[in-house]
């Protein structure tokens, strides 16, 4: 706010030179004594007579001493003063301007007037960070929000959870960007975001009705500001490396373990090991990755309009060797608005994204690069050289393809472990997968103010999405059971076209001590999706004419290839009415009520249940405005109590026409003589016209406080959120014969917890500092499920189902055997007989933990001294469990994590060991037991950044208004007892939370960058 363009400086100098002798000179400074650049000084009598302060805050204005001048600057109180030569004007922050404004559904509110539970993430929480998408910016920055990541690979996006896990299906929040609904916000550059508001309670989110059952994330992108013409360039360069390396068995330990378990004889080990190889597969698979980010922005405006233009480029090559995990993105933002008439303002917001991404295989016990790193034995060499060993030459003579590195060295093939996992670089190179696409998101709107206090908005929003993917499966030999002889090819293209048209009116009127506000509107949404996919499958020879990248297209099919093609178009629409009423008395008592009615089209719900109604009400009481509070006013600037109740909905679990009664073709029947057969048809689903929206009902109580002149702020919330009418499949039919059951509304889930936010900011002379912290607790339970269902199955590990959705337990809790102890005589694991029938079998499976944290937290520390600034940010969770699903029992010869199966194992000299002996019995139960459940609590220091802003008096000489350089350590320190790569591992974001099958881990980063403004 204290920068101006070179043009403004020239104007100030010109006015200084041309001033008359009686001109008054002076200086304008801010509350910290720093010069204010670009402040306006105006003759109160003659507004055409004005001056602007230069880079030192100095001005000269052509008025006589004693005349009244008006000094103003954005964000500060305007002052009227008597002019005198040599005067110094100290500006003070304008509390009215600085009173935070938060975005709510179809409008904005001052934070002091908010009665719902809304958290805000500001630009400073996203600037100069190595995050590539907006979801990552939410982690640890606000209470009530948890981030679940199945992969930290370049181009991957985490999943956001707002106040728990509300469904047996998806619990994604609704994303609204500049008024346009999005299903994915990963393509929006965080550098272009002005603010993010998270509508957490039902009263805040109810205005979005059927789409808001899992919370709402509102994103507002940046706009230009009047009086500020600015060009900015931001650059960031990052070096990335593996943050945590699991402790695996080395060659000596591996051989000892295999011989102990009679899995190999010592003679076999000696015959197939060169006596010196000790491969560390993390060194084979990983290297230093790099990322660079560039962002140009152009902003400006006047009292009639403004513009914001930005162009960003990101290039991230991940930590896996080679270029198989890369993400490249080019984004552009074009925002502008203009007041054409006093009664009409028009504007547009636009975000354009083009991306290319490649990712390696992860999170799969049946073949993934990350899992292979943990399972490959250390006796197998990385490469053999330019000639294969004799035992593999026979396979080569059979026509098998052995892959090589860039120096023509053959990759190693294990003689000790044969399974779905093999050399990670062969897994990287045995296919060529490419994904690319574009997103165009935007809106065009007009604000009509035909009568005072009433603004009517008409907004047309759109989203155009296109994706392209190609997969080329190449010949390779990984081991005796994993190989491919020919080339296969597949390609898919898809397009999504979405648009919405919304019209709504906002009215606000104050009379006396009363303020009344109202909003009413309608919304129409239409979405269509189409795709086409084609496959060429080999049939005795390559599916394409030549194994060459120039031929990796469907057009070059071999005549023998098996061809396949599929595709279709689907569409859906939704129509809505909504309204909101608000009342405020003296800024002390506040009331707000809203109602939304949503209608789904017939692809989702039947005419009988297509309409859903979602009401909400909230109240606020500013206690600090009461007379009885006067004795505490010296400490408290503000203290407000909030309470709210509301309902939201969700249809995320429904597929097309789930409610309908369907007929499907069956077998062929010979009803006549000869070879004539009749095609049969029978009911495939029984239908359910009573199917309706899932409903989330939430009660919230909150307290907000500001103390000690604004230096201390806090917020406390308690909520209870009950989701009912969950959409459930697989119910057991009673008397109906034939067909499968359609989904029914037959499940309830409850989430409840506390949320705390605390902030402190102050300064001591030139030293300023601030602390912000948040903490959220969560208790989750399935409170009802249809009696015909005992439990719903979730994620699996090999042949075991390991997570379940069941009444009385947290959603998708871990279910397995309860490990008891190691038999001191045999070294075999022993398990608890839960039902007491004397036999340990599947009837003894029980609750062995869950992945939902007891609490999550985040803390941010800021400090600044003169030109230097420091930021330290950390986040963590406590009480969540991780199911380690790395070692399958049918592949006993794979490598082992030392802490999981090697350290303190039973052997004849350690009969009190806490881990099974090598080659123990009942390992199939052991890997499906509480022995594989680990504490997933962690604390990560996500950022330690030191920056320096160059002195303005130096920069002004070269026409630069601001420049800052910085260095940072991001994700560098993780504190956790979990022995795997990353304690944030998850196989998927719903049924597989906390399941580690080899997730792509978070990398630690060394960051250098600078920001410059003209």
Short mmCIF file of C-alpha atoms in Angstrom, two decimals, residues 355-605:
data_model
loop_
_atom_site.label_atom_id
_atom_site.label_comp_id
_atom_site.label_asym_id
_atom_site.label_seq_id
_atom_site.Cartn_x
_atom_site.Cartn_y
_atom_site.Cartn_z
CA UNK A 355 -1.20 -28.78 -17.74
CA UNK A 356 0.88 -31.88 -18.48
CA UNK A 357 1.53 -34.51 -15.84
CA UNK A 358 3.29 -37.86 -15.59
CA UNK A 359 3.20 -39.99 -12.45
CA UNK A 360 4.70 -43.29 -11.34
CA UNK A 361 2.69 -46.16 -9.88
CA UNK A 362 2.04 -46.00 -6.14
CA UNK A 363 -0.24 -47.39 -3.43
CA UNK A 364 -0.72 -50.88 -4.82
CA UNK A 365 0.30 -54.22 -3.33
CA UNK A 366 0.03 -55.76 -6.81
CA UNK A 367 2.65 -53.62 -8.47
CA UNK A 368 3.87 -50.10 -7.75
CA UNK A 369 7.22 -48.40 -7.89
CA UNK A 370 7.04 -47.03 -4.36
CA UNK A 371 6.16 -50.43 -2.89
CA UNK A 372 8.94 -52.11 -4.89
CA UNK A 373 11.49 -49.84 -3.23
CA UNK A 374 10.49 -51.37 0.10
CA UNK A 375 10.20 -55.00 -1.05
CA UNK A 376 13.20 -55.57 -3.35
CA UNK A 377 15.99 -57.55 -1.70
CA UNK A 378 19.40 -55.86 -1.16
CA UNK A 379 21.30 -58.78 -2.81
CA UNK A 380 20.08 -57.88 -6.30
CA UNK A 381 22.32 -55.36 -8.05
CA UNK A 382 20.95 -52.18 -9.57
CA UNK A 383 22.54 -53.01 -12.95
CA UNK A 384 24.62 -55.87 -14.40
CA UNK A 385 26.62 -54.00 -16.97
CA UNK A 386 26.23 -54.45 -20.70
CA UNK A 387 25.82 -58.24 -20.54
CA UNK A 388 23.22 -60.28 -18.73
CA UNK A 389 24.09 -63.09 -16.30
CA UNK A 390 23.94 -66.60 -17.75
CA UNK A 391 20.70 -67.51 -15.98
CA UNK A 392 18.90 -64.58 -17.69
CA UNK A 393 20.38 -65.08 -21.13
CA UNK A 394 18.05 -68.04 -21.59
CA UNK A 395 15.07 -65.74 -21.16
CA UNK A 396 16.61 -63.31 -23.60
CA UNK A 397 17.01 -66.13 -26.13
CA UNK A 398 13.27 -66.80 -25.71
CA UNK A 399 12.59 -63.25 -26.90
CA UNK A 400 12.12 -61.59 -23.54
CA UNK A 401 12.91 -57.85 -23.41
CA UNK A 402 15.37 -56.69 -20.76
CA UNK A 403 15.39 -52.96 -20.12
CA UNK A 404 18.55 -50.88 -19.80
CA UNK A 405 19.57 -47.60 -18.28
CA UNK A 406 20.91 -44.63 -20.21
CA UNK A 407 24.38 -46.19 -20.33
CA UNK A 408 23.19 -49.50 -21.87
CA UNK A 409 23.54 -51.34 -18.56
CA UNK A 410 20.88 -53.98 -17.93
CA UNK A 411 18.69 -53.53 -14.86
CA UNK A 412 18.96 -56.18 -12.16
CA UNK A 413 16.47 -59.04 -11.81
CA UNK A 414 16.06 -60.63 -8.39
CA UNK A 415 16.85 -64.31 -7.85
CA UNK A 416 15.37 -64.16 -4.37
CA UNK A 417 12.02 -62.37 -4.66
CA UNK A 418 9.54 -63.01 -7.48
CA UNK A 419 6.28 -61.12 -7.25
CA UNK A 420 4.27 -58.21 -8.61
CA UNK A 421 7.00 -55.85 -7.45
CA UNK A 422 10.35 -55.80 -9.25
CA UNK A 423 13.18 -53.38 -10.07
CA UNK A 424 11.69 -49.90 -9.59
CA UNK A 425 13.39 -48.50 -12.70
CA UNK A 426 11.93 -51.30 -14.82
CA UNK A 427 8.55 -50.38 -13.33
CA UNK A 428 9.24 -46.78 -14.31
CA UNK A 429 10.29 -47.58 -17.89
CA UNK A 430 7.93 -50.41 -18.88
CA UNK A 431 5.23 -47.97 -19.92
CA UNK A 432 4.80 -44.47 -21.19
CA UNK A 433 1.85 -42.70 -19.59
CA UNK A 434 0.95 -39.12 -20.38
CA UNK A 435 -1.88 -36.98 -19.10
CA UNK A 436 -2.70 -33.46 -20.19
CA UNK A 437 -5.63 -31.15 -20.23
CA UNK A 438 -7.01 -27.67 -19.88
CA UNK A 439 -9.50 -25.83 -17.72
CA UNK A 440 -11.22 -22.57 -18.51
CA UNK A 441 -13.24 -21.20 -15.61
CA UNK A 442 -14.86 -17.82 -15.36
CA UNK A 443 -17.85 -15.59 -15.04
CA UNK A 444 -19.43 -12.47 -16.49
CA UNK A 445 -21.56 -10.41 -14.16
CA UNK A 446 -23.43 -7.18 -13.81
CA UNK A 447 -24.41 -5.32 -10.62
CA UNK A 448 -27.49 -3.11 -10.99
CA UNK A 449 -28.20 -0.46 -8.34
CA UNK A 450 -31.37 1.17 -9.64
CA UNK A 451 -32.63 2.27 -6.22
CA UNK A 452 -30.64 3.05 -3.06
CA UNK A 453 -29.62 0.12 -0.87
CA UNK A 454 -30.69 -2.51 -3.43
CA UNK A 455 -28.22 -4.26 -5.72
CA UNK A 456 -29.33 -6.85 -8.24
CA UNK A 457 -26.64 -9.17 -9.59
CA UNK A 458 -26.87 -11.30 -12.70
CA UNK A 459 -23.94 -13.69 -13.10
CA UNK A 460 -23.19 -16.22 -15.80
CA UNK A 461 -20.51 -18.71 -14.83
CA UNK A 462 -18.83 -21.34 -16.97
CA UNK A 463 -16.33 -24.13 -16.81
CA UNK A 464 -14.79 -25.87 -19.82
CA UNK A 465 -12.58 -28.87 -19.17
CA UNK A 466 -10.74 -31.14 -21.54
CA UNK A 467 -8.48 -34.08 -20.70
CA UNK A 468 -6.28 -36.34 -22.78
CA UNK A 469 -4.46 -39.43 -21.61
CA UNK A 470 -2.38 -42.03 -23.41
CA UNK A 471 -0.92 -45.24 -22.08
CA UNK A 472 1.68 -47.27 -23.92
CA UNK A 473 2.54 -50.64 -22.34
CA UNK A 474 6.00 -51.70 -23.47
CA UNK A 475 7.71 -55.13 -23.51
CA UNK A 476 9.79 -55.88 -20.42
CA UNK A 477 11.09 -58.64 -18.17
CA UNK A 478 10.81 -57.88 -14.46
CA UNK A 479 11.09 -61.40 -13.07
CA UNK A 480 9.85 -64.90 -13.83
CA UNK A 481 6.22 -63.95 -13.10
CA UNK A 482 6.13 -60.34 -14.29
CA UNK A 483 6.88 -59.70 -17.96
CA UNK A 484 5.26 -58.48 -21.17
CA UNK A 485 6.17 -59.48 -24.72
CA UNK A 486 4.32 -56.95 -26.87
CA UNK A 487 3.21 -53.34 -27.06
CA UNK A 488 -0.34 -52.31 -26.13
CA UNK A 489 -1.84 -48.86 -26.62
CA UNK A 490 -4.83 -47.00 -25.21
CA UNK A 491 -6.04 -43.40 -25.43
CA UNK A 492 -8.87 -41.46 -23.83
CA UNK A 493 -10.22 -37.97 -24.40
CA UNK A 494 -13.00 -36.31 -22.44
CA UNK A 495 -14.76 -32.96 -22.31
CA UNK A 496 -16.88 -31.35 -19.62
CA UNK A 497 -19.03 -28.31 -20.30
CA UNK A 498 -20.66 -26.67 -17.31
CA UNK A 499 -22.53 -23.41 -16.98
CA UNK A 500 -24.63 -21.71 -14.35
CA UNK A 501 -26.85 -18.67 -14.44
CA UNK A 502 -27.65 -16.98 -11.15
CA UNK A 503 -29.70 -13.90 -10.41
CA UNK A 504 -29.93 -12.50 -6.91
CA UNK A 505 -30.70 -9.25 -5.14
CA UNK A 506 -29.11 -7.86 -1.97
CA UNK A 507 -30.84 -5.21 0.12
CA UNK A 508 -29.50 -3.45 3.21
CA UNK A 509 -31.09 -0.57 5.10
CA UNK A 510 -30.23 1.09 8.40
CA UNK A 511 -32.75 3.14 10.32
CA UNK A 512 -31.91 4.34 13.80
CA UNK A 513 -30.28 1.51 15.71
CA UNK A 514 -31.62 -1.13 13.36
CA UNK A 515 -30.07 -2.67 10.27
CA UNK A 516 -32.02 -5.02 8.05
CA UNK A 517 -30.54 -7.06 5.21
CA UNK A 518 -32.13 -9.42 2.75
CA UNK A 519 -31.04 -11.52 -0.19
CA UNK A 520 -33.15 -13.56 -2.60
CA UNK A 521 -32.20 -15.37 -5.78
CA UNK A 522 -32.37 -18.28 -8.16
CA UNK A 523 -29.80 -20.56 -9.76
CA UNK A 524 -29.74 -22.84 -12.78
CA UNK A 525 -26.91 -25.29 -13.44
CA UNK A 526 -26.24 -27.52 -16.42
CA UNK A 527 -23.37 -29.96 -16.86
CA UNK A 528 -22.52 -32.37 -19.66
CA UNK A 529 -19.67 -34.85 -19.89
CA UNK A 530 -18.57 -36.94 -22.82
CA UNK A 531 -15.64 -39.21 -23.44
CA UNK A 532 -14.24 -41.58 -26.02
CA UNK A 533 -11.62 -44.22 -25.38
CA UNK A 534 -9.85 -46.68 -27.64
CA UNK A 535 -7.57 -49.64 -27.02
CA UNK A 536 -5.21 -51.72 -29.12
CA UNK A 537 -4.41 -55.01 -27.39
CA UNK A 538 -1.65 -57.24 -28.64
CA UNK A 539 -2.57 -60.59 -30.19
CA UNK A 540 0.58 -62.55 -30.87
CA UNK A 541 2.53 -59.48 -31.95
CA UNK A 542 2.79 -55.77 -31.13
CA UNK A 543 -0.60 -54.06 -31.21
CA UNK A 544 0.98 -51.22 -33.18
CA UNK A 545 3.03 -51.46 -36.36
CA UNK A 546 6.32 -50.54 -34.76
CA UNK A 547 7.69 -50.15 -31.23
CA UNK A 548 8.65 -46.53 -31.75
CA UNK A 549 7.29 -43.37 -30.06
CA UNK A 550 6.25 -42.08 -33.48
CA UNK A 551 3.78 -44.98 -33.72
CA UNK A 552 2.25 -44.79 -30.23
CA UNK A 553 -1.16 -43.81 -31.62
CA UNK A 554 -4.38 -45.63 -32.40
CA UNK A 555 -3.97 -44.87 -36.11
CA UNK A 556 -1.04 -47.27 -36.41
CA UNK A 557 -2.79 -50.48 -35.40
CA UNK A 558 -1.44 -53.82 -36.52
CA UNK A 559 -3.94 -55.91 -38.45
CA UNK A 560 -3.80 -58.56 -35.71
CA UNK A 561 -4.52 -56.16 -32.83
CA UNK A 562 -7.67 -56.58 -30.81
CA UNK A 563 -9.46 -53.25 -31.05
CA UNK A 564 -11.86 -51.71 -28.58
CA UNK A 565 -13.72 -48.43 -28.47
CA UNK A 566 -16.25 -46.97 -26.06
CA UNK A 567 -17.73 -43.64 -25.09
CA UNK A 568 -20.90 -41.84 -24.12
CA UNK A 569 -22.35 -38.50 -23.07
CA UNK A 570 -24.03 -37.83 -19.75
CA UNK A 571 -25.70 -34.65 -18.53
CA UNK A 572 -27.39 -33.29 -15.45
CA UNK A 573 -29.14 -30.10 -14.40
CA UNK A 574 -30.23 -28.50 -11.14
CA UNK A 575 -32.60 -25.66 -10.37
CA UNK A 576 -32.67 -23.71 -7.11
CA UNK A 577 -34.30 -20.89 -5.17
CA UNK A 578 -32.67 -19.32 -2.14
CA UNK A 579 -33.03 -16.45 0.27
CA UNK A 580 -31.55 -14.95 3.42
CA UNK A 581 -32.78 -12.41 6.02
CA UNK A 582 -30.63 -10.58 8.54
CA UNK A 583 -31.27 -8.22 11.43
CA UNK A 584 -28.79 -6.24 13.51
CA UNK A 585 -29.59 -4.05 16.51
CA UNK A 586 -26.88 -1.67 17.72
CA UNK A 587 -24.23 -4.08 16.48
CA UNK A 588 -25.11 -5.98 19.63
CA UNK A 589 -27.83 -8.45 18.69
CA UNK A 590 -27.76 -10.22 15.35
CA UNK A 591 -30.11 -12.68 13.72
CA UNK A 592 -29.84 -14.40 10.35
CA UNK A 593 -32.04 -16.98 8.67
CA UNK A 594 -31.82 -18.64 5.24
CA UNK A 595 -33.62 -21.21 3.13
CA UNK A 596 -32.64 -22.93 -0.08
CA UNK A 597 -34.76 -25.22 -2.26
CA UNK A 598 -32.94 -27.46 -4.74
CA UNK A 599 -34.39 -29.66 -7.45
CA UNK A 600 -32.34 -32.41 -9.06
CA UNK A 601 -33.08 -33.69 -12.55
CA UNK A 602 -34.45 -37.17 -13.22
CA UNK A 603 -30.98 -38.65 -13.67
CA UNK A 604 -30.50 -38.36 -9.91
CA UNK A 605 -33.87 -38.53 -8.15
#
